[in-house]
Short mmCIF file of C-alpha atoms in Angstrom, two decimals:
data_model
loop_
_atom_site.label_atom_id
_atom_site.label_comp_id
_atom_site.label_asym_id
_atom_site.label_seq_id
_atom_site.Cartn_x
_atom_site.Cartn_y
_atom_site.Cartn_z
CA UNK D 946 -4.43 6.57 0.01
CA UNK D 947 -4.66 4.49 3.14
CA UNK D 948 -8.40 3.94 2.71
CA UNK D 949 -7.84 2.67 -0.83
CA UNK D 950 -5.08 0.28 0.26
CA UNK D 951 -7.23 -1.09 3.09
CA UNK D 952 -10.27 -1.40 0.81
CA UNK D 953 -8.22 -3.35 -1.75
CA UNK D 954 -6.82 -5.62 0.96
CA UNK D 955 -10.37 -6.35 2.15
CA UNK D 956 -11.50 -7.05 -1.44
CA UNK D 957 -8.71 -9.46 -2.31
CA UNK D 958 -8.23 -11.27 1.01
CA UNK D 959 -10.53 -14.03 2.26
CA UNK D 960 -13.34 -13.09 4.62
CA UNK D 961 -12.17 -13.21 8.24
CA UNK D 962 -8.48 -12.95 7.37
CA UNK D 963 -6.19 -10.45 9.04
CA UNK D 964 -5.08 -7.16 7.49
CA UNK D 965 -2.17 -5.50 9.29
CA UNK D 966 -0.81 -1.99 9.13
CA UNK D 967 2.80 -1.46 10.13
CA UNK D 968 4.43 1.95 10.40
CA UNK D 969 7.91 3.13 11.27
CA UNK D 970 10.27 6.02 10.80
CA UNK D 971 13.20 5.27 8.52
CA UNK D 972 15.88 7.97 8.01
CA UNK D 973 13.52 10.90 7.89
CA UNK D 974 10.78 9.07 6.04
CA UNK D 975 7.57 7.38 7.20
CA UNK D 976 7.27 3.81 5.95
CA UNK D 977 3.74 2.41 6.05
CA UNK D 978 2.88 -1.16 5.01
CA UNK D 979 -0.55 -2.71 4.46
CA UNK D 980 -0.22 -6.49 4.70
CA UNK D 981 -2.99 -8.92 3.79
CA UNK D 982 -3.55 -12.68 3.73
CA UNK D 983 -4.98 -12.95 0.22
CA UNK D 984 -3.57 -15.02 -2.62
CA UNK D 985 -0.92 -12.43 -3.43
CA UNK D 986 -0.19 -10.82 -6.79
CA UNK D 987 1.14 -12.60 -9.85
CA UNK D 988 4.78 -11.53 -10.39
CA UNK D 989 3.93 -10.05 -13.82
CA UNK D 990 1.27 -7.86 -12.17
CA UNK D 991 3.35 -6.41 -9.31
CA UNK D 992 4.20 -3.23 -11.21
CA UNK D 993 1.14 -3.21 -13.48
CA UNK D 994 -1.32 -2.92 -10.57
CA UNK D 995 -0.44 0.80 -10.50
CA UNK D 996 -1.37 1.33 -14.19
CA UNK D 997 -4.57 3.23 -14.93
CA UNK D 998 -7.53 0.93 -15.61
CA UNK D 999 -5.52 -2.22 -14.87
CA UNK D 1000 -7.32 -4.82 -12.77
CA UNK D 1001 -6.07 -8.18 -11.59
CA UNK D 1002 -8.21 -10.87 -13.21
CA UNK D 1003 -9.84 -13.37 -10.90
CA UNK D 1004 -13.21 -15.05 -11.06
CA UNK D 1005 -14.00 -14.83 -7.36
CA UNK D 1006 -13.87 -11.02 -7.05
CA UNK D 1007 -17.29 -9.66 -6.19
CA UNK D 1008 -16.55 -5.93 -6.02
CA UNK D 1009 -14.44 -5.18 -9.07
CA UNK D 1010 -13.37 -1.56 -9.31
CA UNK D 1011 -12.45 0.71 -12.18
CA UNK D 1012 -8.73 0.07 -11.97
CA UNK D 1013 -7.98 3.65 -10.97
CA UNK D 1014 -7.50 3.40 -7.20
CA UNK D 1015 -3.86 2.34 -7.08
CA UNK D 1016 -2.94 4.67 -9.96
CA UNK D 1017 -4.45 7.58 -8.03
CA UNK D 1018 -2.68 6.45 -4.84
CA UNK D 1019 0.66 6.37 -6.63
CA UNK D 1020 0.02 9.83 -8.11
CA UNK D 1021 -0.75 11.37 -4.71
CA UNK D 1022 2.19 9.66 -3.03
CA UNK D 1023 4.66 10.68 -5.73
CA UNK D 1024 3.30 14.27 -5.69
CA UNK D 1025 4.25 14.38 -1.99
CA UNK D 1026 7.77 13.12 -2.72
CA UNK D 1027 7.05 9.51 -1.76
CA UNK D 1028 6.92 6.10 -3.38
CA UNK D 1029 4.73 3.00 -3.26
CA UNK D 1030 5.62 -0.59 -4.11
CA UNK D 1031 3.70 -3.85 -4.21
CA UNK D 1032 5.23 -7.19 -3.31
CA UNK D 1033 4.19 -10.60 -2.12
CA UNK D 1034 4.66 -11.85 1.39
CA UNK D 1035 7.53 -14.26 1.90
CA UNK D 1036 6.14 -15.96 5.02
CA UNK D 1037 2.72 -16.96 3.62
CA UNK D 1038 0.29 -16.04 0.83
CA UNK D 1039 -0.66 -12.39 0.70
CA UNK D 1040 0.38 -9.00 -0.58
CA UNK D 1041 2.25 -6.09 0.94
CA UNK D 1042 1.81 -2.53 -0.25
CA UNK D 1043 4.51 -0.29 1.20
CA UNK D 1044 4.46 3.46 0.89
CA UNK D 1045 7.15 5.84 2.02
CA UNK D 1046 6.66 9.55 2.54
CA UNK D 1047 9.10 12.23 3.66
CA UNK D 1048 8.63 13.58 7.15
CA UNK D 1049 8.69 17.32 7.58
CA UNK D 1050 11.52 18.78 9.63
CA UNK D 1051 8.99 19.70 12.34
CA UNK D 1052 7.72 16.10 12.54
CA UNK D 1053 11.22 14.89 13.43
CA UNK D 1054 11.60 17.39 16.28
CA UNK D 1055 10.74 16.35 19.86
CA UNK D 1056 7.38 17.81 20.94
CA UNK D 1057 8.93 20.20 23.47
CA UNK D 1058 11.20 21.70 20.78
CA UNK D 1059 8.19 22.44 18.54
CA UNK D 1060 6.31 24.15 21.40
CA UNK D 1061 9.07 26.79 21.85
#
């Protein structure tokens, strides 16, 4: 999932731009965001990018895919009890893909408690 999100960010962001990954724990869930500096996603496409075989249309894309990557990502994430959303950055052009996954009970325990 993460590889696909990073690969998409690299495809749709200008060469030399920054791609950031942010992660945090949020009420027993892991929240992971992949943030790019591309042109963003048209509002009508924000939900559709997860549809099978859907591809954002742009003339300058050199490595067009099959349109299955984000659909597969969503399927895996939802199968693990998580969710993924796409949105545009508010501070500058670019997209943010945020996935949330539940943490296991063991993952929330301090390391010394697990060792016992």
